[in-house]
CSV table of C-alpha atoms in Angstrom, one decimal:
chain,number,residue,atom,x,y,z
F,96,GLY,CA,1.1,13.7,22.3
F,97,GLN,CA,-2.8,13.2,22.3
F,98,GLN,CA,-4.2,10.4,20.2
F,99,LEU,CA,-7.7,10.3,18.6
F,100,ASN,CA,-9.6,7.0,18.4
F,101,GLN,CA,-11.7,7.1,15.1
F,102,SER,CA,-14.2,4.6,14.2
F,103,PRO,CA,-15.0,2.4,12.1
F,104,GLN,CA,-11.8,1.9,10.3
F,105,SER,CA,-13.9,1.0,7.3
F,106,MET,CA,-17.2,0.8,6.1
F,107,PHE,CA,-18.9,-0.8,3.1
F,108,ILE,CA,-22.4,0.5,2.4
F,109,GLN,CA,-25.1,0.6,-0.3
F,110,GLU,CA,-25.7,3.8,-2.3
F,111,GLY,CA,-28.5,5.5,-0.5
F,112,GLU,CA,-27.8,4.7,2.8
F,113,ASP,CA,-26.9,7.0,5.7
F,114,VAL,CA,-23.3,6.8,7.2
F,115,SER,CA,-21.9,7.6,10.9
F,116,MET,CA,-18.4,7.7,11.8
F,117,ASN,CA,-16.9,9.2,15.1
F,118,CYS,CA,-13.6,10.4,16.9
F,119,THR,CA,-13.0,10.1,20.7
F,120,SER,CA,-10.2,11.5,22.7
F,121,SER,CA,-9.2,10.9,26.5
F,122,SER,CA,-8.5,14.7,26.5
F,123,ILE,CA,-10.6,17.8,25.9
F,124,PHE,CA,-10.2,19.3,22.3
F,125,ASN,CA,-10.9,22.9,21.3
F,126,THR,CA,-11.4,22.1,17.8
F,127,TRP,CA,-12.8,19.3,15.8
F,128,LEU,CA,-12.3,19.2,11.9
F,129,TRP,CA,-13.2,16.6,9.4
F,130,TYR,CA,-11.3,16.2,6.2
F,131,LYS,CA,-11.9,14.0,3.2
F,132,GLN,CA,-9.3,12.5,1.2
F,133,ASP,CA,-9.5,11.0,-2.3
F,134,PRO,CA,-7.3,8.5,-3.7
F,135,GLY,CA,-4.1,10.1,-4.7
F,136,GLU,CA,-5.2,13.4,-3.6
F,137,GLY,CA,-4.7,15.5,-0.3
F,138,PRO,CA,-7.3,15.9,2.3
F,139,VAL,CA,-9.9,18.3,1.7
F,140,LEU,CA,-11.7,20.1,4.6
F,141,LEU,CA,-15.3,19.4,4.9
F,142,ILE,CA,-16.5,20.9,8.3
F,143,ALA,CA,-14.9,22.6,11.1
F,144,LEU,CA,-16.2,22.8,14.8
F,145,TYR,CA,-15.1,25.3,17.2
F,146,LYS,CA,-17.9,25.1,20.3
F,147,ALA,CA,-19.1,22.4,22.2
F,148,GLY,CA,-22.4,21.0,21.2
F,149,GLU,CA,-22.1,22.8,17.8
F,150,LEU,CA,-23.9,21.2,14.8
F,151,THR,CA,-22.8,22.1,11.5
F,152,SER,CA,-23.9,20.9,8.1
F,153,ASN,CA,-22.1,21.0,4.7
F,154,GLY,CA,-24.8,19.5,2.0
F,155,ARG,CA,-25.6,16.1,3.1
F,156,LEU,CA,-22.9,16.1,5.8
F,157,THR,CA,-23.6,16.9,9.3
F,158,ALA,CA,-21.0,17.2,12.0
F,159,GLN,CA,-21.2,17.5,15.8
F,160,PHE,CA,-18.8,18.8,18.5
F,161,GLY,CA,-19.5,16.5,21.4
F,162,ILE,CA,-20.8,18.4,24.4
F,163,THR,CA,-18.1,16.8,26.6
F,164,ARG,CA,-15.4,17.9,24.2
F,165,LYS,CA,-13.9,14.7,23.9
F,166,ASP,CA,-15.7,13.7,20.5
F,167,SER,CA,-17.0,14.3,17.5
F,168,PHE,CA,-19.4,12.9,14.9
F,169,LEU,CA,-19.7,12.9,11.3
F,170,ASN,CA,-22.9,11.9,9.4
F,171,ILE,CA,-23.4,11.5,5.6
F,172,SER,CA,-27.1,11.3,4.4
F,173,ALA,CA,-28.2,9.5,1.4
F,174,SER,CA,-24.6,8.1,0.1
F,175,ILE,CA,-23.8,8.5,-3.5
F,176,PRO,CA,-20.7,6.6,-5.3
F,177,SER,CA,-18.6,9.9,-5.1
F,178,ASP,CA,-18.7,9.9,-1.3
F,179,VAL,CA,-16.0,7.0,-1.3
F,180,GLY,CA,-12.8,7.7,0.2
F,181,ILE,CA,-11.1,8.2,3.4
F,182,TYR,CA,-12.5,10.5,6.2
F,183,PHE,CA,-10.2,12.0,8.8
F,184,CYS,CA,-11.1,13.7,12.1
F,185,ALA,CA,-8.5,16.1,13.3
F,186,GLY,CA,-8.5,18.3,16.4
F,187,SER,CA,-6.3,20.7,18.4
F,188,TYR,CA,-6.3,20.8,22.1
F,189,ALA,CA,-5.2,23.2,24.8
F,190,GLY,CA,-1.3,23.0,24.9
F,191,SER,CA,-0.9,21.9,21.3
F,192,ASN,CA,-0.1,25.3,20.1
F,193,TYR,CA,-2.8,24.7,17.8
F,194,LYS,CA,-0.8,21.9,16.1
F,195,LEU,CA,-3.5,19.4,14.7
F,196,THR,CA,-3.7,15.5,15.9
F,197,PHE,CA,-5.4,13.4,13.2
F,198,GLY,CA,-7.3,10.1,13.6
F,199,LYS,CA,-6.2,7.3,11.5
F,200,GLY,CA,-9.2,7.6,8.9
F,201,THR,CA,-12.4,5.7,7.9
F,202,LEU,CA,-12.3,4.1,4.6
F,203,LEU,CA,-15.7,4.3,3.3
F,204,THR,CA,-16.8,2.3,0.1
F,205,VAL,CA,-20.2,3.1,-1.5
F,206,ASN,CA,-21.6,0.1,-3.6
F,207,PRO,CA,-23.8,1.5,-6.4
U,297,ASN,CA,-5.6,30.7,-7.3
U,298,ALA,CA,-3.8,27.1,-7.1
U,299,GLY,CA,-3.9,26.8,-3.4
U,300,VAL,CA,-0.9,24.4,-2.1
U,301,THR,CA,1.3,22.9,-4.9
U,302,GLN,CA,3.8,20.3,-4.3
U,303,THR,CA,6.8,19.0,-6.4
U,304,PRO,CA,7.6,16.3,-7.5
U,305,LYS,CA,4.5,14.2,-7.5
U,306,PHE,CA,6.3,11.1,-7.4
U,307,GLN,CA,9.9,10.3,-6.5
U,308,VAL,CA,11.8,7.1,-6.2
U,309,LEU,CA,15.3,7.3,-4.4
U,310,LYS,CA,18.2,4.6,-3.5
U,311,THR,CA,19.1,4.3,0.1
U,312,GLY,CA,21.5,7.2,1.1
U,313,GLN,CA,20.4,9.5,-1.6
U,314,SER,CA,19.4,13.1,-0.9
U,315,MET,CA,16.4,15.2,-2.3
U,316,THR,CA,14.3,18.2,-1.5
U,317,LEU,CA,10.5,18.4,-1.5
U,318,GLN,CA,9.1,21.5,-2.5
U,319,CYS,CA,6.0,23.1,-1.4
U,320,ALA,CA,4.4,26.6,-2.5
U,321,GLN,CA,1.1,28.4,-1.7
U,322,ASP,CA,-0.7,31.3,-3.2
U,323,MET,CA,-3.3,32.0,-0.3
U,324,ASN,CA,-0.8,34.5,1.4
U,325,HIS,CA,-0.9,32.2,4.6
U,326,ASN,CA,1.6,32.6,7.4
U,327,SER,CA,2.0,29.1,8.7
U,328,MET,CA,3.0,26.1,6.7
U,329,TYR,CA,3.6,22.5,7.7
U,330,TRP,CA,4.8,19.0,6.4
U,331,TYR,CA,3.2,15.9,7.3
U,332,ARG,CA,3.9,12.2,6.4
U,333,GLN,CA,1.2,9.7,6.0
U,334,ASP,CA,1.9,5.8,6.0
U,335,PRO,CA,-0.7,3.3,5.5
U,336,GLY,CA,-3.3,2.5,8.3
U,337,MET,CA,-2.0,5.9,10.0
U,338,GLY,CA,-3.3,9.3,10.3
U,339,LEU,CA,-1.3,12.2,9.2
U,340,ARG,CA,1.9,12.8,11.1
U,341,LEU,CA,3.6,16.1,11.6
U,342,ILE,CA,7.2,16.5,10.5
U,343,TYR,CA,8.1,20.3,11.0
U,344,TYR,CA,6.1,23.5,10.9
U,345,SER,CA,6.8,26.8,10.3
U,346,ALA,CA,4.5,29.4,12.1
U,347,SER,CA,5.7,32.2,10.4
U,348,GLU,CA,8.5,33.5,7.9
U,349,GLY,CA,11.7,32.9,9.5
U,350,THR,CA,10.6,30.3,12.1
U,351,THR,CA,10.6,26.5,12.0
U,352,ASP,CA,9.9,24.0,14.6
U,353,LYS,CA,10.0,20.3,15.0
U,354,GLY,CA,6.7,18.2,15.0
U,355,GLU,CA,6.2,14.6,15.9
U,356,VAL,CA,8.5,12.9,13.7
U,357,PRO,CA,11.2,15.4,12.5
U,358,ASN,CA,14.3,12.6,12.6
U,359,GLY,CA,16.1,12.4,9.2
U,360,TYR,CA,14.3,15.5,8.0
U,361,ASN,CA,15.5,19.4,7.7
U,362,VAL,CA,13.1,22.0,6.5
U,363,SER,CA,13.8,25.6,5.1
U,364,ARG,CA,11.0,28.4,5.1
U,365,LEU,CA,12.5,30.1,2.0
U,366,ASN,CA,10.0,32.9,2.1
U,367,LYS,CA,6.4,33.4,2.7
U,368,ARG,CA,5.1,31.3,0.0
U,369,GLU,CA,7.5,28.3,0.0
U,370,PHE,CA,8.6,25.7,2.6
U,371,SER,CA,10.8,22.9,1.5
U,372,LEU,CA,11.6,19.5,3.3
U,373,ARG,CA,14.9,17.8,2.8
U,374,LEU,CA,16.1,14.4,3.3
U,375,GLU,CA,19.7,14.4,3.6
U,376,SER,CA,20.3,10.5,3.7
U,377,ALA,CA,17.1,8.6,2.5
U,378,ALA,CA,16.4,5.4,4.4
U,379,PRO,CA,13.6,2.8,3.3
U,380,SER,CA,11.7,3.9,6.7
U,381,GLN,CA,11.1,7.2,4.8
U,382,THR,CA,8.9,5.6,2.3
U,383,SER,CA,5.8,7.5,2.6
U,384,VAL,CA,3.4,10.1,0.9
U,385,TYR,CA,4.4,13.7,2.2
U,386,PHE,CA,1.9,16.4,2.3
U,387,CYS,CA,2.5,20.2,2.7
U,388,ALA,CA,-0.3,22.4,4.3
U,389,SER,CA,-0.8,25.7,5.0
U,390,SER,CA,-3.1,28.1,7.4
U,391,ASP,CA,-3.6,31.7,8.1
U,392,SER,CA,-1.8,31.5,11.1
U,393,PRO,CA,-0.5,29.4,13.8
U,394,ARG,CA,-3.7,30.2,15.8
U,395,SER,CA,-5.8,28.9,12.9
U,396,ASP,CA,-6.8,25.2,13.1
U,397,THR,CA,-8.0,25.1,9.6
U,398,GLN,CA,-5.1,23.9,7.4
U,399,TYR,CA,-5.3,23.4,3.5
U,400,PHE,CA,-3.2,20.6,2.0
U,401,GLY,CA,-1.5,20.0,-1.3
U,402,PRO,CA,-1.8,17.0,-3.5
U,403,GLY,CA,1.2,15.1,-1.8
U,404,THR,CA,4.5,13.7,-3.1
U,405,ARG,CA,4.7,9.7,-3.4
U,406,LEU,CA,8.2,9.0,-2.4
U,407,THR,CA,9.8,5.3,-2.3
U,408,VAL,CA,13.3,4.6,-0.9
U,409,LEU,CA,14.6,1.4,-2.1
């Protein structure tokens, strides 16, 4: 199956800083999704992207569907302590029958 | 509206024991999924059910069986648990198999000794 390369694996930042993370694939994806997982909880959908070049915001979060359809980016502005968690990208590609492939996650730690 | 619920939240088994993980959703979704999550890994699909009455294997189906009991409920069964099945299990649902947007339950943390 397809694999997603998500980077960085972990980040340790100060409160107020901006954060960027990304996912790349060797194949074209039709949909990109970004999830956040708090400790002991299930992933929660943050942003869904369906068109190449699409830029979508959800509060302080902004995600983009790469123009090549092989990557996606998530930015968090002015980070706060509750942003702590694991962020996962996920996507579906042609031939996957809409099943999602997940990246391995980015662990974000925010120092107050 | 509880979304996706899972029981139990924690479970410890001995090697060779069997158990069933329960999942229910109240969003009237057609499709349901079972994933496992291991440290440093993303979520890996075990089985899914595109609609009531159908089930299909995912990426890592060995050692598991599933039952789509009705539109609301989708259970995952371990017939003879092995230490390699120690993991956190998540159930998810979506409007349809054509919908990429999946909603997850809180997870079941399973330890097999």
